[in-house]
Tab-separated table of C-alpha atoms and ligand atoms in Angstrom:
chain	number	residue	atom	x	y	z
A	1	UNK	CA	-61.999	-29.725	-2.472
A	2	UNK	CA	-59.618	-28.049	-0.457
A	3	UNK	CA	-58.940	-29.701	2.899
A	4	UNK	CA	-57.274	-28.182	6.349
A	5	UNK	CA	-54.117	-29.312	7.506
A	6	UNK	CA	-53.889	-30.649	10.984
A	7	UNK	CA	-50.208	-30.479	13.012
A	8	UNK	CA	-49.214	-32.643	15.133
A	9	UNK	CA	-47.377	-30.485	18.122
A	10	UNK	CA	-46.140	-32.670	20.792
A	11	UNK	CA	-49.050	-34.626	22.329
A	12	UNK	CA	-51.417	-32.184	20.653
A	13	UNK	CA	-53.137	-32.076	17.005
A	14	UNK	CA	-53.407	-28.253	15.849
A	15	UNK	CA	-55.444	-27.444	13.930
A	16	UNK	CA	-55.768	-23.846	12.132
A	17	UNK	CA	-58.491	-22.936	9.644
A	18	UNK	CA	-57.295	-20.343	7.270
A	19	UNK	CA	-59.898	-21.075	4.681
A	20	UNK	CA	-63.463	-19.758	4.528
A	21	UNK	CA	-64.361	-23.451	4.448
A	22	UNK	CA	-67.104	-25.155	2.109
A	23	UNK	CA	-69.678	-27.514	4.409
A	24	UNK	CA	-67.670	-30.268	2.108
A	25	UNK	CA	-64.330	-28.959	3.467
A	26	UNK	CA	-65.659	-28.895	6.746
A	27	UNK	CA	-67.249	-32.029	6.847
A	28	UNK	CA	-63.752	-33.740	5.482
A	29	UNK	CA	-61.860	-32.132	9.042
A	30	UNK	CA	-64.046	-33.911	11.223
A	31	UNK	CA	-63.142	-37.204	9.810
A	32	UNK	CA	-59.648	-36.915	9.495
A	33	UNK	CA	-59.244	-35.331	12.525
A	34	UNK	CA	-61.114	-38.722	13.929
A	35	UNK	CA	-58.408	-40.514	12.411
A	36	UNK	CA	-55.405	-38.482	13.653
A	37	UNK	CA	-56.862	-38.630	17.076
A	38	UNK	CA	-56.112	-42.519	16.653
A	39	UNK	CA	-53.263	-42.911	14.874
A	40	UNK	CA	-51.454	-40.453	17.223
A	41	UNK	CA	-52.882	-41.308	20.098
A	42	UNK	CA	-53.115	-37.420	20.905
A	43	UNK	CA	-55.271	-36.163	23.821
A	44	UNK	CA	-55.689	-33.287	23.218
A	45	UNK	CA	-57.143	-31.049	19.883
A	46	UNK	CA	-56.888	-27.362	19.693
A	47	UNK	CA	-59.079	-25.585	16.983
A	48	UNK	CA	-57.996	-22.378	15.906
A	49	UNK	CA	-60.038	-20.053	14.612
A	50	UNK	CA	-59.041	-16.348	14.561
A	51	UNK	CA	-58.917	-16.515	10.745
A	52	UNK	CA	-63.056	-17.228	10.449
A	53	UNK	CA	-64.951	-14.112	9.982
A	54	UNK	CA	-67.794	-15.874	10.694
A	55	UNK	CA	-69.300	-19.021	12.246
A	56	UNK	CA	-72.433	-20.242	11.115
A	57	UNK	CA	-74.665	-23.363	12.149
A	58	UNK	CA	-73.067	-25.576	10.205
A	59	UNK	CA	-69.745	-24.874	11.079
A	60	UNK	CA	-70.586	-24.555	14.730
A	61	UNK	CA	-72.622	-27.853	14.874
A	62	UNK	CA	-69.363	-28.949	13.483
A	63	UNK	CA	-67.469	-27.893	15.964
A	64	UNK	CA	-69.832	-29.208	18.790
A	65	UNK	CA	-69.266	-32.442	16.577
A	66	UNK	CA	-65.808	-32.536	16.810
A	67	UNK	CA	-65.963	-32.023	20.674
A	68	UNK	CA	-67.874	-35.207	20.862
A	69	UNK	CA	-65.900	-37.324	18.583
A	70	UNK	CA	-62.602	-36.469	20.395
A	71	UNK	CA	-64.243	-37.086	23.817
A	72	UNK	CA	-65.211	-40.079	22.987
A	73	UNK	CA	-61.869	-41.103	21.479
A	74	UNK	CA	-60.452	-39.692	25.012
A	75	UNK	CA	-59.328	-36.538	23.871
A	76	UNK	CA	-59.794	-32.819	25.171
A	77	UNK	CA	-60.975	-30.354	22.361
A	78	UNK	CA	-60.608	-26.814	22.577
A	79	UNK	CA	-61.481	-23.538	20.450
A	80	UNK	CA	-59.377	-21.057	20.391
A	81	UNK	CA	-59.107	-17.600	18.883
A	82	UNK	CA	-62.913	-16.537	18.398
A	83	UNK	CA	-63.025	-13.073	17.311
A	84	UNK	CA	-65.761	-10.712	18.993
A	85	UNK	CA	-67.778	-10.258	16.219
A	86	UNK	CA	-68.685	-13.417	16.054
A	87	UNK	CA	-68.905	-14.892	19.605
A	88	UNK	CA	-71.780	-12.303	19.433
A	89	UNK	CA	-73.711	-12.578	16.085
A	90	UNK	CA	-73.205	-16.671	17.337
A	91	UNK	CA	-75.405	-15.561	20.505
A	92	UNK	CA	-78.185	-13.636	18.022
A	93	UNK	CA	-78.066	-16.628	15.630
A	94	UNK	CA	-79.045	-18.857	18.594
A	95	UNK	CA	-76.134	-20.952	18.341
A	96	UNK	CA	-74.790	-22.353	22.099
A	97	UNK	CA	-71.863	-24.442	21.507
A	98	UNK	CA	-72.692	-26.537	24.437
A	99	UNK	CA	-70.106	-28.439	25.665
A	100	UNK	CA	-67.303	-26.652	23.609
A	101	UNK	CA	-64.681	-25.201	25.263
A	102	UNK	CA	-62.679	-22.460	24.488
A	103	UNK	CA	-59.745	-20.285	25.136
A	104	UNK	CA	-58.131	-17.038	24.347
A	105	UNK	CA	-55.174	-18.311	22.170
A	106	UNK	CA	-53.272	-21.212	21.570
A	107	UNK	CA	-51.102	-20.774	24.562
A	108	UNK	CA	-53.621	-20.530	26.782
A	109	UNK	CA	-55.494	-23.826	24.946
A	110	UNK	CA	-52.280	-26.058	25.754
A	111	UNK	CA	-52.205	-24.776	29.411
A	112	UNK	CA	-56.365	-26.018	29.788
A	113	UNK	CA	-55.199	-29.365	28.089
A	114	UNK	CA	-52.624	-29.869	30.333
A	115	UNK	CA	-54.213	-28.963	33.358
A	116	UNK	CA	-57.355	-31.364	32.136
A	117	UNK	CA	-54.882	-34.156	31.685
A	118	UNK	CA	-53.397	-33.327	34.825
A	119	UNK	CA	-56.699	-33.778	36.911
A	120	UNK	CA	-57.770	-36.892	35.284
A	121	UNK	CA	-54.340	-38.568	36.267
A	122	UNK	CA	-55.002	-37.799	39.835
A	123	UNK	CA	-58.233	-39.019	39.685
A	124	UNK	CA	-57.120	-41.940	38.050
A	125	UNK	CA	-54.607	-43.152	41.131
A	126	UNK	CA	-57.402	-41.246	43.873
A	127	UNK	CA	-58.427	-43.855	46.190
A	128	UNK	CA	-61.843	-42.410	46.231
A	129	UNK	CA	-61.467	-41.082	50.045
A	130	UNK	CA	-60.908	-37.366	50.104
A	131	UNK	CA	-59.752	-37.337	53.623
A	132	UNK	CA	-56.632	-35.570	54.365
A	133	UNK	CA	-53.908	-37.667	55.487
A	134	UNK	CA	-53.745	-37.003	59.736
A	135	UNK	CA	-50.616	-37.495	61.718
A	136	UNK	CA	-51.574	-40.342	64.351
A	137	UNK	CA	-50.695	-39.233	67.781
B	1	UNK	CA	-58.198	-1.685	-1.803
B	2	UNK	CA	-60.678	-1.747	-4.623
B	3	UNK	CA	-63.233	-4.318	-4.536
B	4	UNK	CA	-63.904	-5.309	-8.645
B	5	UNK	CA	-67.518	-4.983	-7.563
B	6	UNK	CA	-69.661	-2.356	-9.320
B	7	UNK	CA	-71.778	-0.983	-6.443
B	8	UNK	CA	-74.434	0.713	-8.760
B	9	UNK	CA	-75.941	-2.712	-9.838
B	10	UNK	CA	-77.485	-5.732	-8.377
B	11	UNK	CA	-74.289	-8.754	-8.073
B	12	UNK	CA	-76.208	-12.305	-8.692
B	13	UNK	CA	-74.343	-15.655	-7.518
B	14	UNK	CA	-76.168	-18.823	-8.391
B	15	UNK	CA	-76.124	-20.868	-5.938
B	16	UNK	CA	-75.567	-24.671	-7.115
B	17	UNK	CA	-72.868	-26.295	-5.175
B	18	UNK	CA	-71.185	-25.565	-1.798
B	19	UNK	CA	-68.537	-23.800	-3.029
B	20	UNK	CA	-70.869	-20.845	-4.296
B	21	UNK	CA	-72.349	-20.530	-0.732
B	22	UNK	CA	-68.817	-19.758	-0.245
B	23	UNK	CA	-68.911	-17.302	-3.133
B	24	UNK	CA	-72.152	-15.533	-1.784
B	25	UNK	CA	-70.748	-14.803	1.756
B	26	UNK	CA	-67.338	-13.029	0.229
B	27	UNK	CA	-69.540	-11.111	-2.087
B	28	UNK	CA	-71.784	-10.185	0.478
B	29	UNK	CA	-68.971	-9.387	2.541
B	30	UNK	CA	-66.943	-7.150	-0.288
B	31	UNK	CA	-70.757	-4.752	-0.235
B	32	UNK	CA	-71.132	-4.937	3.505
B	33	UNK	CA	-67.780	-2.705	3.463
B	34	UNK	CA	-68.442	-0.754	0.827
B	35	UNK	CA	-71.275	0.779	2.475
B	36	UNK	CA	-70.003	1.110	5.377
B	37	UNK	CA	-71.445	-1.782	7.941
B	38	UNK	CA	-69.336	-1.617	11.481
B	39	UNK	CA	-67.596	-5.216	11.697
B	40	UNK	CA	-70.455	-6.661	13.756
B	41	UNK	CA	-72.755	-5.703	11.592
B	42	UNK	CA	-70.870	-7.090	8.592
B	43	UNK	CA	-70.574	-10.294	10.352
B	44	UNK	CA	-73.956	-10.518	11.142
B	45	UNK	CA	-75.275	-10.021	7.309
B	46	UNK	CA	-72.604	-12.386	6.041
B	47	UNK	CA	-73.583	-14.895	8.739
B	48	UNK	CA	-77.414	-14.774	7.996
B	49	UNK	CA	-76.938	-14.875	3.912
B	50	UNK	CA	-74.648	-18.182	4.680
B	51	UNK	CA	-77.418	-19.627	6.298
B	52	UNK	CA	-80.052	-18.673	3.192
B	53	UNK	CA	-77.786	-19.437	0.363
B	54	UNK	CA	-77.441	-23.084	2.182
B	55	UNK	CA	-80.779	-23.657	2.375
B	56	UNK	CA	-81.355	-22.310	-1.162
B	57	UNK	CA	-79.114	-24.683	-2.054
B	58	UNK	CA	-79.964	-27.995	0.100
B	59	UNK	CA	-83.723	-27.555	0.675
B	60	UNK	CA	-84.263	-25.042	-2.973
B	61	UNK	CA	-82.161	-27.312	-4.846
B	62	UNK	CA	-80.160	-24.485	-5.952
B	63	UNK	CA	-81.209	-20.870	-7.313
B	64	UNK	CA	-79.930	-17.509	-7.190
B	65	UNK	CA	-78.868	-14.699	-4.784
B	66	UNK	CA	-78.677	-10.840	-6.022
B	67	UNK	CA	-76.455	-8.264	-3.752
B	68	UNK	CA	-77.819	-4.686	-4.152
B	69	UNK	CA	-75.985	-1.435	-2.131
B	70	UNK	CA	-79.121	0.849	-1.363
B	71	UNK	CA	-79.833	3.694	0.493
B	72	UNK	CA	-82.820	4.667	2.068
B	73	UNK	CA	-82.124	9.155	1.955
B	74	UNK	CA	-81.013	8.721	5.380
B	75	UNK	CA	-78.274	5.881	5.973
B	76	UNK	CA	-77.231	3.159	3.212
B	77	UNK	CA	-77.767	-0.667	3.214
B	78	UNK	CA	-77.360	-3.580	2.007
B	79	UNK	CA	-80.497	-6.033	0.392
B	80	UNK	CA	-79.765	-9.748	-0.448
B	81	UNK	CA	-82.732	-11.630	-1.897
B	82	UNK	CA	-82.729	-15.251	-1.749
B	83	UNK	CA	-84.543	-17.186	-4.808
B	84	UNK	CA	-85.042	-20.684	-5.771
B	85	UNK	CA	-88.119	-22.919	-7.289
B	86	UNK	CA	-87.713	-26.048	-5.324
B	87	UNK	CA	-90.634	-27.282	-3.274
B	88	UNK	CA	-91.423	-24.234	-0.962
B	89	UNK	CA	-92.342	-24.358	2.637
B	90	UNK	CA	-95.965	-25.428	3.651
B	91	UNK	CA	-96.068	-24.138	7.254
B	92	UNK	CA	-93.825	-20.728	7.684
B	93	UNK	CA	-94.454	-20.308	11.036
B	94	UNK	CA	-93.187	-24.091	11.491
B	95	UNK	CA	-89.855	-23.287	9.531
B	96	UNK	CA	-89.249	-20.311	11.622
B	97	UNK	CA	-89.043	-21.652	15.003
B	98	UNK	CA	-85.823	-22.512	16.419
B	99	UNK	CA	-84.481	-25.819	16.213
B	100	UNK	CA	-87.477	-26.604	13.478
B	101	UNK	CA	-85.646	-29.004	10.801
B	102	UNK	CA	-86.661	-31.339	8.282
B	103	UNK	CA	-82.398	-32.051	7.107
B	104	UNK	CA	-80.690	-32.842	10.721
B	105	UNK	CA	-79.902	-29.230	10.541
B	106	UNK	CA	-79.308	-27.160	13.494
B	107	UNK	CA	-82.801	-25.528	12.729
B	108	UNK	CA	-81.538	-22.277	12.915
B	109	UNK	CA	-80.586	-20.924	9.961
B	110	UNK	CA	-84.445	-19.154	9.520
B	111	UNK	CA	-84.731	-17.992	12.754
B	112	UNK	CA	-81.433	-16.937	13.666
B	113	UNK	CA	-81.286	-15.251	10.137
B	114	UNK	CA	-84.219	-12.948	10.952
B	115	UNK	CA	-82.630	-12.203	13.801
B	116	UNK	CA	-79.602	-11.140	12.626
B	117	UNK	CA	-80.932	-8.549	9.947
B	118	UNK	CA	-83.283	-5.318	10.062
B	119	UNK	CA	-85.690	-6.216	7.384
B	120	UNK	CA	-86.784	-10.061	6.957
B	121	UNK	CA	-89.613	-11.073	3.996
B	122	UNK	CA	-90.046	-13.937	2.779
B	123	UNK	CA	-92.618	-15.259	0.188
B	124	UNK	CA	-93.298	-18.767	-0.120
B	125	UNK	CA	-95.684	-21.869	-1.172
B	126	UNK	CA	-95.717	-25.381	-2.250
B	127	UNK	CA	-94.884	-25.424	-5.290
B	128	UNK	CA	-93.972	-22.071	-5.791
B	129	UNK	CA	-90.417	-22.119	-4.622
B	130	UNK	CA	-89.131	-19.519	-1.598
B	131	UNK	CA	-87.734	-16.134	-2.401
B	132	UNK	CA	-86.263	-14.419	0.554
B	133	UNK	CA	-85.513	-10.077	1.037
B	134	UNK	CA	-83.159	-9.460	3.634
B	135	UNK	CA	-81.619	-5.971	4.969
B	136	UNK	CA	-78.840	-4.488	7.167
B	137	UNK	CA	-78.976	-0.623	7.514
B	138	UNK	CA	-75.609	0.568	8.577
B	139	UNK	CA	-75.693	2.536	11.443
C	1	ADP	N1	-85.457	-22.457	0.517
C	1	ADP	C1	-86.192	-23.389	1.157
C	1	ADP	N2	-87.036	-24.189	0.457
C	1	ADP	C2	-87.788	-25.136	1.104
C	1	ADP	N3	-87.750	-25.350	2.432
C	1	ADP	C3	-86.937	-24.593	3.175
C	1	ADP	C4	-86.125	-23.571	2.582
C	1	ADP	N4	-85.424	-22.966	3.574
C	1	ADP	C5	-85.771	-23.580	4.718
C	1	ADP	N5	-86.684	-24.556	4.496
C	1	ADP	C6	-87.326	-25.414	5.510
C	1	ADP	O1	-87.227	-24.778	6.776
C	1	ADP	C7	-86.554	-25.632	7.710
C	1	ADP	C8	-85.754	-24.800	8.678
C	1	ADP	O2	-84.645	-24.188	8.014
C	1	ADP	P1	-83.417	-23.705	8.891
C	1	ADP	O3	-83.938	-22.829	9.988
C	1	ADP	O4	-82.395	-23.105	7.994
C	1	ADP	O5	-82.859	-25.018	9.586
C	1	ADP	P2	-81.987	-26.223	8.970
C	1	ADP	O6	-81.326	-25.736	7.729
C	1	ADP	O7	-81.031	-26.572	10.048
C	1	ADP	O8	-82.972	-27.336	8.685
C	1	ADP	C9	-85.722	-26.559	6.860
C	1	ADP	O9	-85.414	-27.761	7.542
C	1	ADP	C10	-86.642	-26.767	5.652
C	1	ADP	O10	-87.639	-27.723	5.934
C	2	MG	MG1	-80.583	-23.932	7.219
């Protein structure tokens, strides 16, 4: 069985399907990316797939599954690359991806990560009062 | 490019493991451009036959899928049946709803499938297995 390689690229696990994967195949990336997700201690996962001709349930309830997995591991998922095509014979097939996010490329995946990451560190150190600070007279 | 496929004859794939669901979509693909499908159209067809080889194969417990170029006199196609003699589906209607499963599937492969064609038949009983005609006309 062949399996997809996943890159680690600074705080970030890429991951580019070039393969027109078996359910096997597919199955086999959401567990090791699980386990990369720990070992590295990455937040953040960005999916590639401008090389897939098609998405079909499985592979999109895949996807949706690897959203949750990472989330739950505290890590930001995000697909990038969808061609047109198939964002919309995924919309006649039914399929929502609820809970998936995506972006146009790569680039533009590591700049939503960031920002995420970004926002939950503020929140993190917010002292729950959104009141702007006032000069006292 | 040429495609090794001989257009003038049905192309079977049995379907028996994961890896010749695989198979079926790139031959399904390699006809879908050979008669000329636009690339949404292709996608869809591919799509829907990856759907109905996997359930040949999961819920048929395997079978057989036949790609056939036709042409109607006005525009040409492409037909994909669908056949396997596992345990058949009792309640059609059931199996055709969206997000109907019996496997922890998504439920959508039916459904969405007919969707994503022009002509959708399917013939079905206990017993008798499940043999499935799909369509795509090229525009
Ligand atoms: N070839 C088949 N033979 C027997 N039952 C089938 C077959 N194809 C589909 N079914 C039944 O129809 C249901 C719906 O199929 P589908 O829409 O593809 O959803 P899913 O594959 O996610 O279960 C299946 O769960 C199964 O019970
Ligand atoms: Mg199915």
């Amino acid at each position: 069985m062949e399996r997809v390689p996943i890159l680690k690229i600074g705080d970030i696990l890429l991951v580019s399907i070039q393969v027109d994967m078996s359910d096997q195949t597919a199955v086999a990336l959401q567990e090791d990316l699980a386990e990369r997700i720990v070992a590295t201690g990455c937040h953040g996962v960005i999916i590639d797939i401008t090389a897939l001709d098609i998405v079909d349930s499985f592979v999109g309830r895949m996807l949706s599954t690897i959203a949750s997995i990472s989330r739950v591991l505290d890590a930001e998922t995000v697909v990038v690359g969808m061609r047109p095509a198939v964002a919309i014979t995924l919309v006649e097939l039914g399929l929502s991806l609820n809970g998936i996010r995506t972006a146009l490329n790569v680039e533009r995946g590591m700049e939503l990560i960031a920002a995420e990451r970004d926002h939950d560190r503020h929140d993190e150190f917010d002292d729950g009062s959104d009141v702007e600070p006032t000069a006292s007279p | 490019m040429t495609s090794g496929v001989d257009l003038s004859r049905p192309q079977a794939q049995t379907v028996g493991s994961d890896e010749d669901v695989v198979r079926v979509r790139q031959l399904v693909r390699t006809v879908a451009v050979a008669v000329k499908l636009s690339l949404v159209d292709q996608t869809k067809v591919v799509t829907a036959a990856s759907e109905l080889a996997r359930n040949t194969l999961v819920y048929g417990g395997g079978g057989t899928v036949e790609v056939t170029a036709v042409d109607n006199g006005r525009r040409p196609g492409i037909t994909i049946v669908f056949a396997d003699s596992g345990p058949g589906i009792a309640d059609l209607e059931l199996a055709l709803t969206d997000g109907y499963t019996t496997g922890g599937g998504l439920g959508l492969g039916l459904s969405g499938a007919r969707r994503l064609v022009d002509d959708f038949d399917i013939q079905t009983a206990p017993g008798q297995g499940t043999r499935i005609t799909i369509t795509k006309w090229s525009r």
